[in-house]
Amino acid sequence: MSTGTSHGTVYPVSPELKVRSLVDNERYLAMYQQSIINPEGFWREHGQRIDWFNPFTKVKKVSFDDHFVDINWFYDGTTNASYNCLDRHLETRGDQVAIIWEPDEEGEARKVTYKELHEQVCRFANALKSQGVRQGDVVAIYMPMIVEAIVAMQACSRIGAVHSVVFGGFSPEALAGRIIDSSAKVVITADEGVRGGKKIPLKENVDEALTHPSIKSVEKVIVYRHTQADIAWHDHRDVSWTDMTAIASPYCQPREMNAEDPLFILYTSGSTGKPKGVLHTTGGYLVYASMTHEYVFDYKQGEVFWCNADVGWVTGHSYVTYGPLLNGATLVMHEGLPNYPEVNRISKIIDKHNVNILYIAPTAIRALMAEGDKAVAGTSRQSLRLLGTVGEPINPEAWHWYYKTVGEERCAIVDTWWQTETGAAMLTPLPGATDLKPGSATRPFFGVQPALVDNAGLLIEGEGEGNLVILDSWPGQARTVFGDHDRFIQTYFTHFKGMYTTGDGARRDKDGYYWITGRVDDVLNVSGHRMGTAEIESAMVAHKSVAEAAVVGFPHNIKGEGIYVYVTLNSGTEYSDELKSNLRQWVRKEIGPIATPDIIQWAPGLPKTRSGKIMRRILRKIASGDYDNLGDTSTLADPTVVDHLIRDRALAS
Ligand code: ATP
Ligand code: MG
C-alpha cells in the first residue's frame, strides 16, 4: 500500500517484511548510530563475520589527507577470500547448490554444489601454480558468463594472485589496454562466448590483443573449451584448461593473506572519462561485500539469489561472486542477454529456478518496460519476494513498472547507490527498515557517512542539494588506482579536503533520504538555475510514449546553457513533431517552465557503456556539434549509435 501523490509516493515497510527481516527501523537506527559513533567497536564486531586465520586486533587506520591518502582495515589480520567463500561452507552445506548456470539458449541448466565448486577451484588453483602464477601476480580474466569465470576468480584469490576481470564484450584493443595497465602475467579466456545467439570470439580477441607491441608481461594464455569452436593455437603460450585441471590435485591449501593484500583490480565503466583501474584489498572488502549482501537483500539461507550483472563489472564481483558465496547462497548466473530469445527471458528464468531475489540495472528495466506486458508474458514470478536495482538513477516511472509488473506489488525494491570504488552498496534501503520512495536510494548503510557540500566544500545541513561526499572510510573502500596513487588522490580527495568525492550530485529531503541527481560533471546551469539530469530525464520517462531519455546542456546565447534531450520512444510508437511539442508541454507541467527542453532529438538508440550507463559526455559533444573529439570511447557498447545520432543531429529541433 502506498501513500501520497504519484511523485512523492511512499511505500511503507510491510508488516511481514518488518517481522521476517534482519533489522527493522528501530534496529537500523540503533546500529547505524553505533557504527558512526564508535566505528572501531562496530567493525570489530562485524569484522568477525568472515573467518580469520590470524585474528585482527587493529580495526582501522585511515588518512583522507590529500598529501597522504592511506586506507587500512583489519590490517594485522590474515585470511583468504576463497577459503571464506568455499571451505567454511563444506561441512554445513557442501551438497547445497552454489551456482545455477543458465545457458544463452533455453535448455538444461547446470548446477554446481559448494563441494564441486571447491574441488574445481582447488584444481584450477593448482594448475595456475603449475604455470608459475605466484602471490601478487596479476591475472587477467576475459571470460563469458560461465561457471569457470567464477572458478578462475576464486582460484586466483586462493593462491594470492590478483585478478583483473575484463568484460568479455570488450574489443581486443580495450583488452590490450587493460593488460598493459595491469601488467598481467597470465590471461584466462574461453574459445568463445555466446550472447543472444551470437558467438563472441574471445580467444581470437586475446590473440589479437597480444599482438600489441607494448605487451611484454603475458607468459601464458589459459583456454577453456566452451563452444568447441576452431581456434588458433600457439604452443609456446596457449594452455588448455581441461588438460591442466585433469592432472591437478583436487585440494589446494588457501594462501594466508594479509587483510590489506590486493584481491582484485577492476576498471570502472568509463562513463565520465578514461576508466580507472580500481584496487580492492582482501579483509575489508570481504566483510563489507558479505555484510551488504546479507542486510540489503535480507538474504536467508536456502533462498535463490539472482544478480544479472556481468562478472566484468563491480556488481558482478560483489553480488554475483563474493557476496553470495561468502554467505553460502545459491546464486543464478545467466550466460546470455536478458531479452533473448524473447523479451520475457528474465521472467522465465525466475520461474524456472524459483528465484527469490532479483537484482538488475535500470537500463534493463527500461528496455523491458518499453515492451510492456510482453516482458512477463506467460510467467507467474510467484517465487520473487525482493527486487533490486543498481547502476544509474532509476526513474520513478521505471520503478513503478518494476514494482507493479514484475513484482506484482508484492516485492519491495532496494535501489542501491554505489560505485566500483566503494566496493559494495552505500546508500540503500534495508527491506525491513526503510519506507521506500521511488527514485531515492534512501539512507546510508552501516558505517557510511554521506554528506552534501557546495562547490566551495561547505557542508550543507538538512534539506538541500550539492556534491555527494563521504566523510570517513568504510571497509569496502578502494585503496588506490592500480599503479597510479596520484590519480587516486586527484580524483577522489582533492576537490573537497578530507572527504571522499563521489563525483555524483544528490539532494537530501526532509526525511534525510538521498536522491542522486546525476553526475556532477553533467549538471546544467540554465539561466542561473542548476539542474541535475536525473529529474528532467525522469519527467520525460514518465510520459506514456517515452522509453528512455538523456539530458545534456549545450551553449545557449541567452540562457547560458540550454536543455537538449535525446528521446527513445516505446516500441511501436511513431516519432512525430506533434509528439515533440507534447513532450515540451509535459515537462513544463511536470517540473516547470525552467526545465522546458530547448531541443529534442529523436534517438532510437542512446550511447551506453558496456555496463549499460548512458554516456552523457558524448551526447554533450554531439549536442554542441563538436564531433571531432569525442574522448575515450573504448567502453562504448555500440559505436554505430553515435554515428546515427551525429547523422540525425540536423533533424533535432
Ligand atoms: P567512470 O567512473 O569510469 O566514469 P562509472 O562511474 O559509470 O564510470 P561505475 O563505478 O560502474 O562506473 O558506476 C558508478 C556510478 O553509477 C555512480 O557514481 C553513479 O553515478 C551511478 N549509480 C550507481 N548506482 C546508482 C543508483 N542506484 N542511483 C543512481 N546512480 C547510480
Ligand atoms: Mg565513476
XYZ file of C-alpha atoms in Angstrom, residues 127-609:
483
model
C 47.012 -25.528 -12.335
C 47.704 -21.802 -12.071
C 50.571 -22.539 -9.718
C 51.954 -25.066 -12.167
C 52.039 -22.283 -14.756
C 54.174 -20.166 -12.471
C 51.486 -17.886 -11.043
C 52.560 -16.636 -7.614
C 51.173 -14.453 -4.877
C 50.871 -10.857 -6.099
C 50.904 -11.725 -9.815
C 48.125 -10.148 -11.847
C 45.892 -12.492 -13.838
C 43.544 -11.100 -16.483
C 40.244 -12.959 -16.793
C 38.440 -12.466 -20.119
C 35.598 -14.929 -19.961
C 31.949 -15.359 -20.849
C 29.354 -15.626 -18.082
C 30.082 -19.255 -17.291
C 30.875 -21.086 -14.065
C 34.560 -21.150 -14.992
C 34.724 -17.346 -14.724
C 33.909 -17.677 -11.034
C 36.252 -20.655 -10.704
C 39.053 -18.537 -12.176
C 38.426 -15.633 -9.800
C 38.278 -17.974 -6.813
C 41.416 -19.821 -7.860
C 43.346 -16.557 -8.111
C 42.293 -15.416 -4.680
C 43.051 -18.860 -3.291
C 46.723 -18.574 -4.199
C 47.016 -14.840 -3.591
C 47.092 -13.787 -7.236
C 45.294 -10.552 -8.114
C 42.510 -10.974 -10.625
C 41.615 -8.340 -13.157
C 38.380 -9.319 -14.835
C 37.853 -7.701 -18.221
C 34.294 -7.758 -19.558
C 34.013 -10.424 -22.272
C 32.316 -7.958 -24.626
C 35.353 -5.722 -24.847
C 37.354 -5.379 -28.060
C 40.942 -6.633 -28.434
C 42.085 -3.027 -28.110
C 40.256 -2.414 -24.847
C 41.578 -5.741 -23.532
C 45.131 -4.845 -24.557
C 44.892 -1.526 -22.727
C 43.883 -3.241 -19.515
C 46.563 -5.911 -19.852
C 49.204 -3.236 -20.329
C 47.933 -1.148 -17.434
C 47.891 -4.080 -15.007
C 50.984 -5.958 -16.319
C 49.034 -9.210 -16.298
C 51.205 -12.324 -16.368
C 48.508 -14.752 -17.461
C 45.272 -14.339 -19.418
C 42.414 -16.754 -18.786
C 39.863 -16.996 -21.558
C 37.496 -19.307 -23.429
C 37.336 -20.292 -27.073
C 34.105 -18.342 -27.482
C 31.318 -16.749 -25.523
C 27.671 -16.783 -26.532
C 25.268 -13.879 -26.100
C 21.863 -13.611 -27.664
C 22.644 -16.398 -30.118
C 25.831 -14.690 -31.300
C 29.293 -16.116 -30.834
C 31.987 -13.896 -29.401
C 35.493 -14.931 -30.481
C 37.228 -14.470 -27.139
C 40.383 -16.446 -27.885
C 40.783 -14.727 -31.233
C 40.403 -11.380 -29.466
C 43.084 -12.335 -26.964
C 45.436 -13.352 -29.789
C 44.822 -10.026 -31.456
C 45.270 -8.084 -28.223
C 48.577 -9.814 -27.583
C 49.999 -8.582 -30.887
C 50.111 -5.151 -29.261
C 53.800 -4.173 -29.159
C 53.618 -2.807 -25.611
C 52.503 -6.105 -24.082
C 55.533 -7.784 -22.592
C 54.121 -9.234 -19.390
C 51.918 -12.093 -20.639
C 53.524 -15.519 -20.379
C 50.546 -17.867 -20.748
C 47.019 -17.903 -22.117
C 44.776 -20.476 -20.485
C 41.861 -21.508 -22.665
C 38.615 -23.077 -21.521
C 36.731 -25.008 -24.201
C 33.179 -23.693 -24.026
C 31.739 -23.922 -27.558
C 34.440 -26.212 -29.028
C 34.976 -23.715 -31.856
C 38.027 -23.951 -34.083
C 40.681 -21.665 -32.695
C 44.298 -20.875 -33.453
C 46.720 -22.498 -31.023
C 50.145 -21.181 -30.081
C 52.075 -23.973 -28.402
C 54.559 -21.699 -26.692
C 51.853 -19.703 -24.963
C 48.474 -21.416 -25.001
C 47.490 -23.924 -22.344
C 44.322 -26.000 -22.176
C 42.221 -25.514 -19.031
C 40.877 -29.053 -19.244
C 44.280 -30.712 -19.687
C 45.735 -28.792 -16.778
C 42.923 -29.421 -14.315
C 42.708 -33.114 -15.225
C 46.167 -33.711 -13.815
C 45.978 -31.185 -10.968
C 45.445 -32.265 -7.381
C 41.876 -31.771 -6.072
C 42.992 -29.892 -2.974
C 44.897 -26.664 -2.759
C 45.817 -25.045 0.507
C 44.429 -21.486 0.626
C 47.205 -18.949 0.963
C 47.315 -16.908 4.135
C 46.874 -13.299 3.043
C 47.152 -10.101 4.997
C 43.876 -8.188 5.167
C 45.444 -5.413 3.107
C 46.902 -7.639 0.384
C 45.336 -6.876 -3.024
C 42.361 -9.016 -4.007
C 41.483 -7.565 -7.391
C 41.841 -4.773 -9.895
C 38.738 -3.675 -11.727
C 38.244 -0.946 -14.291
C 35.359 1.499 -13.863
C 32.699 1.790 -16.560
C 34.194 4.835 -18.291
C 31.000 6.933 -18.186
C 32.843 10.117 -17.289
C 36.268 9.543 -18.846
C 39.081 7.045 -19.193
C 38.356 4.015 -16.980
C 40.240 3.816 -13.689
C 41.877 0.563 -12.533
C 40.474 0.445 -9.041
C 42.282 -1.736 -6.498
C 40.455 -3.576 -3.747
C 42.117 -5.458 -0.929
C 41.114 -8.568 0.956
C 39.772 -8.288 4.501
C 37.695 -5.120 4.403
C 36.205 -5.946 1.014
C 35.088 -9.414 2.136
C 33.495 -8.095 5.318
C 31.701 -5.296 3.503
C 30.572 -7.322 0.454
C 29.160 -10.112 2.598
C 27.517 -7.812 5.115
C 25.762 -5.702 2.475
C 24.640 -8.812 0.602
C 23.029 -10.196 3.729
C 21.416 -6.988 5.019
C 20.455 -5.204 1.808
C 18.828 -8.270 0.296
C 17.853 -9.645 3.669
C 19.255 -12.915 2.431
C 18.055 -16.053 4.220
C 19.599 -19.493 3.905
C 18.128 -21.528 1.075
C 16.962 -18.597 -0.990
C 17.852 -18.292 -4.671
C 19.618 -15.014 -5.472
C 19.993 -13.659 -8.968
C 22.070 -10.634 -9.865
C 22.215 -10.469 -13.654
C 25.292 -8.212 -13.870
C 28.307 -9.452 -15.812
C 31.321 -10.535 -13.752
C 33.234 -7.855 -15.693
C 31.642 -5.153 -13.504
C 31.856 -4.495 -9.816
C 28.255 -5.597 -9.339
C 29.317 -8.933 -10.786
C 32.160 -9.096 -8.280
C 30.279 -8.176 -5.128
C 26.833 -9.612 -5.866
C 27.380 -12.399 -8.381
C 30.532 -13.781 -6.848
C 31.864 -12.690 -3.479
C 28.777 -11.574 -1.526
C 26.576 -14.589 -2.309
C 29.374 -17.156 -1.939
C 30.573 -15.634 1.337
C 27.037 -16.032 2.656
C 26.635 -19.582 1.381
C 23.874 -18.566 -1.031
C 22.529 -20.288 -4.112
C 23.142 -17.912 -6.981
C 21.910 -17.817 -10.548
C 24.295 -16.976 -13.344
C 22.960 -16.343 -16.837
C 25.207 -16.531 -19.851
C 23.086 -14.586 -22.302
C 21.045 -11.449 -22.831
C 18.010 -10.574 -20.693
C 15.732 -10.300 -23.750
C 16.860 -13.337 -25.690
C 15.288 -15.294 -27.333
C 12.242 -13.314 -26.201
C 11.708 -10.292 -24.041
C 10.246 -12.477 -21.262
C 13.500 -14.417 -20.714
C 14.226 -12.902 -17.297
C 10.732 -13.773 -16.121
C 11.064 -17.300 -17.441
C 14.355 -17.815 -15.634
C 12.757 -16.579 -12.422
C 10.043 -19.217 -12.717
C 12.390 -21.960 -13.856
C 14.725 -21.609 -10.876
C 12.310 -20.198 -8.307
C 14.346 -17.042 -7.929
C 13.559 -15.191 -4.696
C 15.660 -12.068 -5.169
C 16.307 -10.294 -8.479
C 18.920 -7.535 -8.856
C 19.139 -5.744 -12.229
C 20.026 -2.339 -13.694
C 17.647 0.490 -14.689
C 18.798 0.143 -18.298
C 17.405 -3.411 -18.354
C 14.233 -2.325 -16.581
C 13.638 0.484 -19.096
C 14.270 -1.862 -22.011
C 11.718 -4.314 -20.645
C 9.272 -1.529 -19.841
C 9.383 -0.381 -23.466
C 7.866 -3.771 -24.349
C 5.101 -3.514 -21.744
C 3.438 -6.706 -20.519
C 5.291 -8.845 -23.055
C 8.206 -8.795 -20.626
C 6.300 -11.003 -18.183
C 4.039 -12.880 -20.589
C 3.289 -16.469 -19.640
C 5.124 -16.385 -16.309
C 3.973 -16.213 -12.684
C 7.089 -14.951 -10.799
C 5.460 -16.271 -7.627
C 8.820 -17.075 -6.060
C 10.002 -13.447 -6.103
C 9.998 -11.609 -2.823
C 12.535 -8.796 -3.315
C 13.742 -6.682 -6.232
C 16.899 -4.626 -6.509
C 18.361 -2.061 -8.866
C 21.796 -0.506 -9.360
C 23.869 1.404 -11.877
C 22.011 4.610 -12.649
C 19.269 6.660 -11.058
C 16.055 4.717 -11.551
C 13.312 6.913 -12.951
C 10.198 6.704 -10.749
C 8.213 5.556 -13.780
C 10.563 2.616 -14.296
C 10.481 1.931 -10.556
C 6.690 1.691 -10.631
C 6.717 -0.535 -13.658
C 9.247 -2.846 -11.986
C 7.189 -2.807 -8.796
C 3.808 -3.419 -10.410
C 4.523 -5.520 -13.467
C 7.484 -7.630 -12.367
C 6.816 -7.781 -8.622
C 3.014 -7.510 -8.705
C 3.165 -5.004 -5.825
C 4.302 -7.825 -3.585
C 8.038 -7.155 -3.532
C 9.940 -4.259 -2.029
C 12.600 -2.643 -4.234
C 16.077 -1.857 -2.979
C 17.598 0.955 -5.055
C 21.278 0.692 -4.194
C 23.672 3.532 -4.941
C 27.351 2.638 -5.062
C 30.443 2.664 -7.264
C 33.307 0.445 -8.365
C 35.359 2.440 -5.879
C 33.015 1.825 -2.946
C 33.198 -1.963 -3.307
C 29.572 -2.548 -2.370
C 26.282 -0.781 -1.578
C 26.496 2.571 0.230
C 23.084 4.240 0.051
C 20.302 1.699 0.109
C 17.025 0.760 1.695
C 17.005 -2.219 4.044
C 13.833 -4.198 3.272
C 12.545 -4.480 6.842
C 13.577 -0.997 7.922
C 13.188 1.549 5.172
C 9.975 3.034 3.803
C 10.531 3.339 0.074
C 10.339 6.403 -2.145
C 10.605 5.550 -5.854
C 13.721 7.144 -7.303
C 15.549 7.536 -3.994
C 18.436 5.346 -2.865
C 17.220 6.394 0.613
C 19.684 6.154 3.529
C 23.269 5.120 4.254
C 24.343 1.585 5.027
C 26.045 0.962 8.370
C 29.315 2.809 8.740
C 28.722 5.089 5.758
C 28.742 8.840 6.420
C 27.353 10.609 3.359
C 27.222 14.397 3.253
C 26.447 17.156 0.791
C 28.833 20.024 0.163
C 28.550 23.108 -2.019
C 31.194 23.824 -4.643
C 33.305 25.617 -2.071
C 33.300 22.492 0.065
C 30.992 23.833 2.771
C 28.730 21.271 4.374
C 25.038 21.606 3.591
C 22.846 20.768 6.556
C 19.282 19.426 6.448
C 17.340 19.561 3.222
C 19.421 20.609 0.248
C 21.314 19.698 -2.870
C 25.014 19.503 -3.633
C 28.042 17.308 -4.221
C 27.748 13.903 -2.631
C 30.802 13.145 -0.492
C 31.621 10.501 2.109
C 33.214 11.810 5.278
C 35.036 8.760 6.550
C 36.249 5.394 5.302
C 34.285 2.125 5.251
C 35.846 -1.331 4.946
C 34.906 -1.885 1.277
C 36.575 1.265 0.039
C 39.083 1.048 -2.847
C 42.641 1.586 -1.639
C 44.165 3.090 -4.765
C 44.116 3.289 -8.547
C 46.449 0.486 -9.580
C 49.902 1.845 -10.322
C 48.726 5.449 -10.032
C 48.132 6.541 -6.458
C 48.336 10.176 -7.587
C 45.346 9.700 -9.840
C 43.508 8.148 -6.885
C 44.249 11.203 -4.763
C 43.492 13.648 -7.580
C 40.196 12.041 -8.494
C 38.739 11.451 -5.071
C 40.449 13.547 -2.414
C 41.464 16.948 -3.755
C 38.121 18.598 -4.584
C 36.978 18.711 -1.000
C 39.622 18.413 1.701
C 39.455 15.406 3.946
C 36.467 13.845 2.185
C 35.917 11.180 -0.462
C 34.398 12.832 -3.549
C 31.940 10.578 -5.341
C 31.529 12.725 -8.475
C 27.748 12.411 -8.137
C 25.289 15.105 -7.155
C 22.474 14.444 -4.725
C 19.530 16.021 -2.975
C 18.579 15.265 0.620
C 14.915 15.577 1.563
C 13.278 16.350 4.873
C 13.410 12.704 5.939
C 17.151 12.545 5.299
C 16.657 10.459 2.145
C 19.190 10.887 -0.654
C 18.177 11.338 -4.295
C 21.008 11.056 -6.812
C 20.610 13.940 -9.279
C 23.251 12.733 -11.742
C 26.955 13.185 -12.373
C 28.343 16.453 -11.081
C 30.004 16.958 -14.479
C 26.587 16.755 -16.140
C 24.836 19.378 -14.007
C 23.075 22.006 -16.164
C 23.127 25.699 -15.455
C 20.076 27.209 -17.167
C 19.643 30.939 -16.651
C 21.442 30.611 -13.357
C 19.410 27.612 -12.181
C 21.387 24.472 -11.501
C 19.616 21.297 -12.562
C 20.597 17.648 -12.382
C 19.974 15.418 -15.387
C 18.003 12.794 -13.464
C 14.945 14.888 -12.701
C 14.331 16.025 -16.285
C 15.017 12.534 -17.618
C 12.574 11.052 -15.135
C 9.908 13.554 -16.162
C 10.394 12.538 -19.797
C 10.269 8.824 -18.997
C 7.043 9.414 -17.076
C 5.356 10.243 -20.406
C 3.491 7.231 -21.741
C 5.282 7.257 -25.114
C 8.841 7.531 -23.804
C 11.063 4.542 -23.086
C 14.280 6.365 -22.250
C 15.695 9.887 -22.245
C 19.065 11.536 -21.800
C 19.522 15.194 -20.976
C 22.605 17.356 -21.588
C 23.371 21.056 -21.723
C 24.519 22.967 -24.820
C 25.748 26.548 -25.259
C 22.796 28.922 -25.434
C 23.128 32.654 -26.147
C 20.549 33.848 -23.680
C 20.280 31.159 -21.025
C 23.971 30.322 -20.875
C 23.067 26.680 -21.170
C 20.097 25.235 -22.971
C 18.414 21.865 -22.369
C 18.969 19.254 -25.060
C 17.070 15.990 -24.756
C 17.609 12.745 -26.605
C 14.480 10.615 -26.555
C 13.845 6.952 -27.276
C 10.179 6.062 -27.705
C 8.436 2.861 -26.680
C 8.402 0.178 -29.326
C 5.619 0.754 -31.817
C 5.280 4.496 -31.110
C 5.533 6.927 -34.035
C 8.149 9.704 -33.932
C 6.328 12.976 -34.844
C 6.627 16.747 -34.447
C 3.353 16.784 -32.612
C 4.754 14.434 -30.030
C 7.762 16.714 -29.614
C 5.577 19.636 -28.679
C 3.534 17.391 -26.388
C 6.704 16.377 -24.607
C 7.714 20.009 -24.103
C 4.323 20.755 -22.571
C 4.618 17.665 -20.459
C 7.930 18.678 -18.898
C 6.663 22.234 -18.295
C 3.769 20.767 -16.375
C 5.787 18.106 -14.534
C 8.708 20.291 -13.390
C 8.144 23.875 -14.518
C 8.893 26.231 -17.406
C 12.582 26.436 -16.469
C 13.013 22.759 -17.389
C 11.367 23.002 -20.815
C 13.621 21.320 -23.376
C 15.089 23.691 -25.974
C 15.941 20.947 -28.408
C 14.627 17.408 -28.670
C 16.382 14.853 -30.815
C 14.761 11.503 -31.538
C 17.212 8.809 -30.583
C 16.230 5.231 -31.410
C 19.410 4.276 -29.515
C 21.487 6.028 -26.847
C 25.253 5.695 -26.419
C 25.830 3.486 -23.389
C 28.781 1.981 -21.644
